[in-house]
Coordinates of C-alpha atoms and ligand atoms in Angstrom, one line a residue:
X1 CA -25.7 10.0 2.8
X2 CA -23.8 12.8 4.4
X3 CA -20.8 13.5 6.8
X4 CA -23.4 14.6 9.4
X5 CA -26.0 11.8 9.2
X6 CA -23.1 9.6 10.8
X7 CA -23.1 11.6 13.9
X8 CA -19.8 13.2 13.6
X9 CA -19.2 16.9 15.8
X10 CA -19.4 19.9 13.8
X11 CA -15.6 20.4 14.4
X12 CA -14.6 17.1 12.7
X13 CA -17.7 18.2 9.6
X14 CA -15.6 21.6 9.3
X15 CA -12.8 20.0 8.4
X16 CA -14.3 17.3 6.2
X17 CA -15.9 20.7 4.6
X18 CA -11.8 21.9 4.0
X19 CA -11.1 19.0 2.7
X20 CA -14.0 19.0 0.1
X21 CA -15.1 16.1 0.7
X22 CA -19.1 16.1 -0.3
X23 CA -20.1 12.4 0.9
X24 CA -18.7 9.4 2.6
X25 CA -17.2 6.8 0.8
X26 CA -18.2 3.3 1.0
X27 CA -15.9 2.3 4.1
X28 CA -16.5 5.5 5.8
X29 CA -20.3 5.1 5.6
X30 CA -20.0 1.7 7.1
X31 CA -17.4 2.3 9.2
X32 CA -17.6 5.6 11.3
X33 CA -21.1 4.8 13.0
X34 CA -19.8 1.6 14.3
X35 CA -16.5 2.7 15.1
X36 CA -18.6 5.5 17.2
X37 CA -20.5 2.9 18.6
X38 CA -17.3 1.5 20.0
X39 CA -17.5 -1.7 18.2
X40 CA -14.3 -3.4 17.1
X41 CA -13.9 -3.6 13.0
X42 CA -12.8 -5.7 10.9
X43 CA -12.7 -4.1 7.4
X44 CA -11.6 -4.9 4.1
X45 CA -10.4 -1.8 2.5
X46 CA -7.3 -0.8 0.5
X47 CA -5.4 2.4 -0.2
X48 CA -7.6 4.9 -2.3
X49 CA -11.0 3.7 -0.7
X50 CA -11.1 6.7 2.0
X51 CA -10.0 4.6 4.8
X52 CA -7.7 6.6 6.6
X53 CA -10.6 9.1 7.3
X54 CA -13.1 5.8 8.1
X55 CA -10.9 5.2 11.3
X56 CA -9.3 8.9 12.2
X57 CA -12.6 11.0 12.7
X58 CA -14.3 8.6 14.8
X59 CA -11.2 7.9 16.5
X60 CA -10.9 11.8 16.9
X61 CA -14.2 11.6 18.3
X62 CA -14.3 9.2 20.7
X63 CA -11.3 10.9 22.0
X64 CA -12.4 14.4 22.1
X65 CA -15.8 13.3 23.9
X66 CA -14.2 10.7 26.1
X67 CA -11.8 12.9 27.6
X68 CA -11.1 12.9 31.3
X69 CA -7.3 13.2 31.5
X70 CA -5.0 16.1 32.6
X71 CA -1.5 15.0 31.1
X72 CA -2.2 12.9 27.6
X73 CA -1.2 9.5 28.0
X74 CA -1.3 8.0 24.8
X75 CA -5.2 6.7 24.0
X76 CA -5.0 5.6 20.7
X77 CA -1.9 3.8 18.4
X78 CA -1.9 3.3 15.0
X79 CA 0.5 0.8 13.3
X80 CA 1.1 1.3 10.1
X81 CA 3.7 -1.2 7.9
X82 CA 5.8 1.9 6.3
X83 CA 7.2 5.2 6.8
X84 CA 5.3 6.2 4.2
X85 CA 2.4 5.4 5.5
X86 CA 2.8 6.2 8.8
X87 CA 3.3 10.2 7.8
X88 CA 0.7 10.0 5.5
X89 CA -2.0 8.9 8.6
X90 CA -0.2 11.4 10.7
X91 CA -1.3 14.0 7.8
X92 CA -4.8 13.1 8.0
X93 CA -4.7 12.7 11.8
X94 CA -3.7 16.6 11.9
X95 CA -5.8 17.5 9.3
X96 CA -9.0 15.9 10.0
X97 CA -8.5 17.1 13.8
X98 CA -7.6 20.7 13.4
X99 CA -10.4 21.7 15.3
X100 CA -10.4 19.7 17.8
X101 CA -8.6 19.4 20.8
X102 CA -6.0 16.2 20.0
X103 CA -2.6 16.1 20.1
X104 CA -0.7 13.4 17.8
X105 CA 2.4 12.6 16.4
X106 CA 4.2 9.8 14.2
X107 CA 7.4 8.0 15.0
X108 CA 9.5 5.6 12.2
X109 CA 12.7 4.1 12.3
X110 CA 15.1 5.9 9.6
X111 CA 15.8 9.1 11.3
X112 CA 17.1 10.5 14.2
X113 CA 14.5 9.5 17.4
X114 CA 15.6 12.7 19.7
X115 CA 13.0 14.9 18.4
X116 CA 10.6 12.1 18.2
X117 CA 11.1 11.6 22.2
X118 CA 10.7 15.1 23.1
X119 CA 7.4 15.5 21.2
X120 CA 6.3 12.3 23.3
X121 CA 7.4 13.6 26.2
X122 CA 4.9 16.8 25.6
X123 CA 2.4 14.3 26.1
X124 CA -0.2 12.9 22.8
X125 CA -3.5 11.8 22.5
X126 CA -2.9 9.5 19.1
X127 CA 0.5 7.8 18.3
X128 CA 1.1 6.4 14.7
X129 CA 4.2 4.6 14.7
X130 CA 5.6 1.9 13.0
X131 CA 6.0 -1.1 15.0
X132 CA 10.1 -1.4 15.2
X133 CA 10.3 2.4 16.3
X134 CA 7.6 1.9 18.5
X135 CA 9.1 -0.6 20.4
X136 CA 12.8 1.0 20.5
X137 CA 10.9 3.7 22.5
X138 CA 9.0 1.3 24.5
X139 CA 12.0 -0.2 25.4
X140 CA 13.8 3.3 25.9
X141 CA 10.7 4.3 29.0
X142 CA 10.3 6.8 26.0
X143 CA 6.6 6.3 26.1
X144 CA 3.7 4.1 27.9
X145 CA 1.5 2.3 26.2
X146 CA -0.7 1.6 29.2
X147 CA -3.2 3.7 28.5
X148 CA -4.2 3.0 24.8
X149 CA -8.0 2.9 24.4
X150 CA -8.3 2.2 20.4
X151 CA -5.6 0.2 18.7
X152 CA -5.5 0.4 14.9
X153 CA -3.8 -2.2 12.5
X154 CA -3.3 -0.4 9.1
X155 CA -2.7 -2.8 6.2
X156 CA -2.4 -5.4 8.9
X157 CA -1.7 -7.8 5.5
X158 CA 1.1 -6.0 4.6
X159 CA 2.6 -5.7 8.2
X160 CA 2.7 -9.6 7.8
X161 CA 4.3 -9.6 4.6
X162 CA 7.3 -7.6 6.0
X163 CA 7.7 -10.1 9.2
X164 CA 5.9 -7.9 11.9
X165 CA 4.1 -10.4 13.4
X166 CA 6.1 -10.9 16.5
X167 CA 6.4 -7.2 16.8
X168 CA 2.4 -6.9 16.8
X169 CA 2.0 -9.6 19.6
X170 CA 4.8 -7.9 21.7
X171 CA 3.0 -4.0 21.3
X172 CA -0.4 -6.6 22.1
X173 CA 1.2 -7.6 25.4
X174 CA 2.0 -3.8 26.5
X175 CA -1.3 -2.2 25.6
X176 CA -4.8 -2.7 28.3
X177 CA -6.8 -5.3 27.4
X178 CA -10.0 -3.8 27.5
X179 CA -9.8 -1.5 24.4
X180 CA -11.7 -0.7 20.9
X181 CA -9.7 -2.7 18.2
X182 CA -9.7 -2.0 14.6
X183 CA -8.0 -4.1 11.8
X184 CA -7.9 -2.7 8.3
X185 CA -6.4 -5.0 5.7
X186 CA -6.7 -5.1 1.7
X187 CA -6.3 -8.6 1.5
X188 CA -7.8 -11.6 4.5
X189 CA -5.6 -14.6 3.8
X190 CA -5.5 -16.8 6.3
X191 CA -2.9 -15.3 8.4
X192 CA -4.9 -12.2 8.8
X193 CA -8.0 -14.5 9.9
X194 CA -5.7 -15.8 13.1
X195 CA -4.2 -12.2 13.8
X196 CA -8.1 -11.1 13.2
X197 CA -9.0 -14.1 15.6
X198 CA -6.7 -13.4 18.2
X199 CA -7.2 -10.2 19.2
X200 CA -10.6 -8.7 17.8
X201 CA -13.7 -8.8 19.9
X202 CA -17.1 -10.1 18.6
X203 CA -15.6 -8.0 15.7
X204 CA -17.9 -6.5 12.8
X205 CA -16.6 -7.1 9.5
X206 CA -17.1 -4.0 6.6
X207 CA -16.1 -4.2 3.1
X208 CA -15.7 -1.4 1.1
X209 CA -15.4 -2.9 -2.2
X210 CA -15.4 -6.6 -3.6
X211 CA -11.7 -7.7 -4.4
X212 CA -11.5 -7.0 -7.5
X213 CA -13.5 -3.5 -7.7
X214 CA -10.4 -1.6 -8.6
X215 CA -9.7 -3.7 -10.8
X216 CA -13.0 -3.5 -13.4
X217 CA -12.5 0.2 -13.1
X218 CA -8.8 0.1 -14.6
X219 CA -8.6 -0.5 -17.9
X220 CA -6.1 -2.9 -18.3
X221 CA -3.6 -4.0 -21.3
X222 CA -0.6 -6.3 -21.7
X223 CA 2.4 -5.7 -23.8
X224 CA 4.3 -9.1 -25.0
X225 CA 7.8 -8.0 -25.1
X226 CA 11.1 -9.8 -24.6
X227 CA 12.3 -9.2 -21.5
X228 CA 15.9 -7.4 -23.3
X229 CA 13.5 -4.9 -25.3
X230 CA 11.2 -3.4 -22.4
X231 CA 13.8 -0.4 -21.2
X232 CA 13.4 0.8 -24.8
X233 CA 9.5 -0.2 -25.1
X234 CA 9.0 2.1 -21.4
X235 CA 11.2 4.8 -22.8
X236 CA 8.9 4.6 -26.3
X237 CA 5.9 4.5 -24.4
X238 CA 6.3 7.5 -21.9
X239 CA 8.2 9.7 -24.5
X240 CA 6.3 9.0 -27.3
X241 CA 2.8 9.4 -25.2
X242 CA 3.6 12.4 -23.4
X243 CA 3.2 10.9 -20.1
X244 CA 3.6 13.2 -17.4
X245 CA 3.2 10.6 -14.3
X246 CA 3.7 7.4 -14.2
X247 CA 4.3 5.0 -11.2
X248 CA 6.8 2.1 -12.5
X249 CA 6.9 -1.1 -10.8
X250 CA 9.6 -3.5 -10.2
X251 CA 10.0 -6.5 -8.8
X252 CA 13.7 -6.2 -7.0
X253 CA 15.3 -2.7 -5.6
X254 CA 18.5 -3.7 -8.1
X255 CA 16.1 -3.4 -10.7
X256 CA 14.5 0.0 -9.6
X257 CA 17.7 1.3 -9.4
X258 CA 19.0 0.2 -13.0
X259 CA 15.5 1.1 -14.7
X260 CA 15.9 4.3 -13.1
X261 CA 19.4 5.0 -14.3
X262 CA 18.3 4.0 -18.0
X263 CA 15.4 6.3 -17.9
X264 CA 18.0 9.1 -16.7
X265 CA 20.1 8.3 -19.5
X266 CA 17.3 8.8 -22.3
X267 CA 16.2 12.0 -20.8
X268 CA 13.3 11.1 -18.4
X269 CA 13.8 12.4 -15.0
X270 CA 13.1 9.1 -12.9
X271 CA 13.4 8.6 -9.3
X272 CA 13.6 5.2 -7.3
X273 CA 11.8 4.7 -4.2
X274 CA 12.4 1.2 -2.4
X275 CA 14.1 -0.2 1.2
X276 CA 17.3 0.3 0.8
X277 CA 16.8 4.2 -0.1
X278 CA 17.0 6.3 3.1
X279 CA 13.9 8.3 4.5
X280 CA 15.0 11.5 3.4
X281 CA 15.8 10.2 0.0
X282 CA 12.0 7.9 -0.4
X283 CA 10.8 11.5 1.0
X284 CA 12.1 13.4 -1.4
X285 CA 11.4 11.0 -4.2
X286 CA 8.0 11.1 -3.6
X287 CA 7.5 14.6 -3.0
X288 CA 9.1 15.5 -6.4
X289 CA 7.0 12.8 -8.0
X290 CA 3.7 15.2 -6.6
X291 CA 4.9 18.1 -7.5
X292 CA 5.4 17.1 -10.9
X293 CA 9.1 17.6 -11.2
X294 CA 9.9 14.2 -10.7
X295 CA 8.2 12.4 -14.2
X296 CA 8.3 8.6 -13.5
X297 CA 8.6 6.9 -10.2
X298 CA 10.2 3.5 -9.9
X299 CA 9.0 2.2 -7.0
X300 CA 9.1 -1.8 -5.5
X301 CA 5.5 -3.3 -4.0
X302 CA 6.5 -2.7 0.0
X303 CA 7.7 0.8 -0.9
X304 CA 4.8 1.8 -3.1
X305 CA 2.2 -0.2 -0.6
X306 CA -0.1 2.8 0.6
X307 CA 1.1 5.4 -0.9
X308 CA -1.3 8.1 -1.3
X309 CA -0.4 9.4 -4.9
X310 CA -3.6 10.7 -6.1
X311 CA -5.6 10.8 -9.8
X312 CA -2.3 8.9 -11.0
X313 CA -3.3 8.2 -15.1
X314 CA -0.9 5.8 -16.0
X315 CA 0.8 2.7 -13.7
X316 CA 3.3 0.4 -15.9
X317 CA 4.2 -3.2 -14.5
X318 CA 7.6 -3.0 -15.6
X319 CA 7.9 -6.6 -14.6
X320 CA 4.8 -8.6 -13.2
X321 CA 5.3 -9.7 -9.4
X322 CA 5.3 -12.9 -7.9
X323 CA 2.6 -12.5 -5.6
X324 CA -0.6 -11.7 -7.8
X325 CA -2.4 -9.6 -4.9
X326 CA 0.2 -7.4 -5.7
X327 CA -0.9 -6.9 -8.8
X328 CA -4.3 -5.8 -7.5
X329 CA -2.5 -3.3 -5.3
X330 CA -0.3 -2.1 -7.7
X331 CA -3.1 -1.0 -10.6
X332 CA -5.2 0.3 -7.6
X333 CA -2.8 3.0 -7.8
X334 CA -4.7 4.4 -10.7
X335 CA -8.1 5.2 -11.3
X336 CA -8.9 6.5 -7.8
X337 CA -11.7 8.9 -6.7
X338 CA -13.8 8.2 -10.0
X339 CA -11.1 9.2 -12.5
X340 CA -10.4 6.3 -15.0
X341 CA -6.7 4.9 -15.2
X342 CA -4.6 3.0 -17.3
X343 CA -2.3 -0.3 -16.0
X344 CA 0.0 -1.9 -18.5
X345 CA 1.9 -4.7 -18.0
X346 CA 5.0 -5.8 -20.1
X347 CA 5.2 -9.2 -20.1
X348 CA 7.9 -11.3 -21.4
X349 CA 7.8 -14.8 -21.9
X350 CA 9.2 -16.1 -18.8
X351 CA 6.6 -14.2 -17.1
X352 CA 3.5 -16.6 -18.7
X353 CA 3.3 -18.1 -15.5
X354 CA 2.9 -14.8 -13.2
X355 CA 0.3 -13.6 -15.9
X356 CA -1.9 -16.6 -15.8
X357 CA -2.3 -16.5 -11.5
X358 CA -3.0 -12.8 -11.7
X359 CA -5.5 -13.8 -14.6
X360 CA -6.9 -16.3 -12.5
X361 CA -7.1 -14.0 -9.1
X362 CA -9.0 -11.3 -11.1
X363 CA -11.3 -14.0 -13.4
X364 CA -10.7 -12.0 -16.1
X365 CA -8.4 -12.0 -18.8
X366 CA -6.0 -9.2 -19.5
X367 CA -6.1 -8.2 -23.2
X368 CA -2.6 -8.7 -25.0
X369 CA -1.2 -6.8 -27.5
X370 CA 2.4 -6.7 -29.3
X371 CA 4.2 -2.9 -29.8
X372 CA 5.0 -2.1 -33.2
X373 CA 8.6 -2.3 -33.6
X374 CA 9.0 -4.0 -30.2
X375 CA 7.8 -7.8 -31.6
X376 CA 8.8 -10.7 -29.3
X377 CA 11.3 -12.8 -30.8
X378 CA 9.2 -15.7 -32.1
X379 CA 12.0 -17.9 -31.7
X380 CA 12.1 -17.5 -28.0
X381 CA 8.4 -19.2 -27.3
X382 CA 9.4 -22.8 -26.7
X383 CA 7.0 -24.8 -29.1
X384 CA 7.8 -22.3 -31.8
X385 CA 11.4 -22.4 -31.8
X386 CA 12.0 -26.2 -32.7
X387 CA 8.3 -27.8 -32.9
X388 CA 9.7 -31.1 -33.6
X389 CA 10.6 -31.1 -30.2
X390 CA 9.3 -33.8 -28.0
X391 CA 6.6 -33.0 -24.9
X392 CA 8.5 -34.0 -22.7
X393 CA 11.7 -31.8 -23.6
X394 CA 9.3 -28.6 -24.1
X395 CA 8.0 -29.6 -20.3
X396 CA 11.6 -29.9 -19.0
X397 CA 12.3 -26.3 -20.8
X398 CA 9.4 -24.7 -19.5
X399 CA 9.8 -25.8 -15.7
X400 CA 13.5 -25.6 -15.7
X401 CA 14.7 -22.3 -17.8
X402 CA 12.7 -20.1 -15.5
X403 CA 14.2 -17.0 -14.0
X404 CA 12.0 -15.8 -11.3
X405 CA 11.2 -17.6 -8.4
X406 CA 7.6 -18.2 -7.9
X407 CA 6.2 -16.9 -4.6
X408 CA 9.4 -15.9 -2.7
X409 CA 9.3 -15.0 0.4
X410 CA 12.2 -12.6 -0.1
X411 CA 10.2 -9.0 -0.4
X412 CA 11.7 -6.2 -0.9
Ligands
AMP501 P1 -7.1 6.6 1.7 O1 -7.8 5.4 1.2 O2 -7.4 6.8 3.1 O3 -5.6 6.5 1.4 O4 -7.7 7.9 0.9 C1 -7.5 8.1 -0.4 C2 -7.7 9.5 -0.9 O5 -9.1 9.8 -0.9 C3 -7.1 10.5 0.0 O6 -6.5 11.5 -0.9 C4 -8.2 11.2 0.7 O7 -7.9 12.6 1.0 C5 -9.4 11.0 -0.2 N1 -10.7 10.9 0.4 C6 -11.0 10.3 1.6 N2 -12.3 10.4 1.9 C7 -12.9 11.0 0.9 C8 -14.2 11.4 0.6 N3 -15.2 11.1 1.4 N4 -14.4 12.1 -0.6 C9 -13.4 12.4 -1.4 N5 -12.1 12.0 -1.2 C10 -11.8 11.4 -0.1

């Protein structure tokens, strides 16, 4: 299958050809021809699958040969749950429509929204925006929405996650009704269904990969480690392996930021990246982490989400999280565009619990393995450490001594 054979113009194929790209990927090859077609879309694709390009060129296209205004009003908005993300679509908005005729910019909240307003006032074809900004402007006459002809809902899943469902039914309310809608999520719980429901028409659904694709590809490997011993196990692994990049996860920002500090300390230049860091700092971080001057990036699951860090060899799960889609997100991180990767999780014994429901998402177990020199205390494991202990006490131990909340709804 080529670029061409989906009946994109030979301005969008010249810049597919800059990119290097040499085929579609799965989502674009079912994607493009029916997003040309005008159809609404409903797809099931994460980060790393080509996505971004499955809904810009034919976007680009539609609005290059469906052009018929003087001033640009705005025909196309893309919502996108992060900063992050929403500069990285804007990227491939510019690139993949160099040679065309589209104007299109991104707004986020974070920085100052002068410049922002001026560029709007210029008048663009394609907005990205997240939806908080997006609003603010909305409600500042800083831009109309009334003329939006494609809507797209990037990582509509996450968007959820981070409480922007009222914000998506208010931008619903201010857009035309009769548009071209396209939902892209990496995850269709039933939330997503009933946004999908709501607003979709006689949508067609594409998947790029089954769930748990990324997943076979990664090779996978858990570390049992007490939970006091893992700073020193990371530090052993990435000093003594010669890693040169690796993407760190935590589960809190406190805990980015401590990690980071340690890592500092034993001469690893580490950089945090989660919501409480500024733009300009998250910027930065990540910009020094691709360049290769920044060696390890700590980095939550909101902050990471989308994050378009490419042939990354080596992601650590410095603690597992709560939610086990995330940790489907979080090793998708490695092993993209055919390259193999490694994801290893250290796992201490209060995590048992988070290990088993990721286990059970991915039907597959996670092979375990103990560090030399970094041995779990066996006296920690409940049966082991008194066995004359009764069921009942060893119940009450394991249910009550646990210190992470189990699906919190507190994300960071
Ligand atoms: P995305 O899933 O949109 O974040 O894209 C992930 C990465 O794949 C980006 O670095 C893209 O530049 C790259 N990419 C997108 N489409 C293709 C393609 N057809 N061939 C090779 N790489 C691609």
């Amino acid at each position: 299958m080529t670029f061409k054979s989906l009946g994109l113009s030979n301005a969008l194929l010249k810049a597919i050809n800059k990119k290097g790209y040499l085929e579609p990927s799965a989502i674009q090859e079912k994607a493009i021809p029916l997003i040309l077609e005008g159809k609404d879309v409903l797809a099931s694709a994460q980060t790393g699958t080509g996505k971004t390009a499955g809904f810009t060129l034919p976007m680009l296209q539609i609005l290059t040969t469906q052009s018929k205004w003087k001033r640009r009003p705005i025909r196309a908005l893309v919502l996108t749950p992060t900063r992050e993300l929403a500069a990285q679509v804007y990227n491939n908005v510019r690139e993949y429509g160099e040679f065309v005729d589209i104007r299109s910019t991104v707004i986020f909240g974070g920085v100052n929204a002068k410049p922002q307003i001026k560029t709007l006032r210029n008048g663009v074809d394609i907005l990205v925006a997240t939806p908080g900004r997006l609003l603010d402007l909305h409600n500042q006459k800083a831009l109309s929405l009334a003329r939006i002809e494609i809507l797209v809902l990037d990582e509509a899943d996450r968007m959820l996650d981070m409480g922007f469902l009222r914000d998506i039914k208010k931008i619903l309310a201010l857009i035309p009704k009769k548009r071209q809608n396209l939902l892209f999520s990496a995850t269709f719980s039933q939330e997503i269904k009933k946004l999908a429901g709501s607003f979709l028409y006689h949508p067609v659904m594409v998947e790029a990969t089954p769930e748990n694709t990324t997943a076979e590809k990664v090779s996978q490997k858990v570390y049992r480690v007490d939970k006091s011993k893992k700073t020193a196990l990371i530090n052993h692994l990435i000093s003594d392996g010669n890693w040169e990049q690796v993407l760190v996860f935590t589960r809190t920002k406190h805990g980015a930021n401590k990690l980071c500090k340690k890592m500092i300390g034993h001469g690893i230049t580490a950089m945090a990246i989660h919501g409480n860091k500024s733009q300009t700092a998250r910027t930065k971080a990540l910009a020094g982490f691709k360049k290769g001057e920044v060696r390890v990036l700590v980095a939550t699951d909101i902050a990471a989400r989308g994050l378009d860090i490419p042939l990354l060899p080596h992601v650590i799960n410095f603690e597992l999280p709560n939610v086990p889609e995330d940790y489907v997100h979080r090793i998708g991180r490695t092993g993209r565009a055919g390259a193999s990767g490694e994801a290893i999780s250290l796992v201490s014994q209060e995590e048992k619990e988070y290990l088993r429901d990721i286990e059970k998402l991915l039907d597959q177990k996670i092979p375990s393995e103990i560090v030399e020199g970094f041995e779990p205390d066996a006296t920690n494991t409940p049966e082991k450490k008194n066995p004359n202990r009764s069921r009942h006490q060893n119940f009450k131990r394991k249910g009550g001594n646990r210190n992470y909340k189990r699906r919190s709804s507190k994300r960071n």
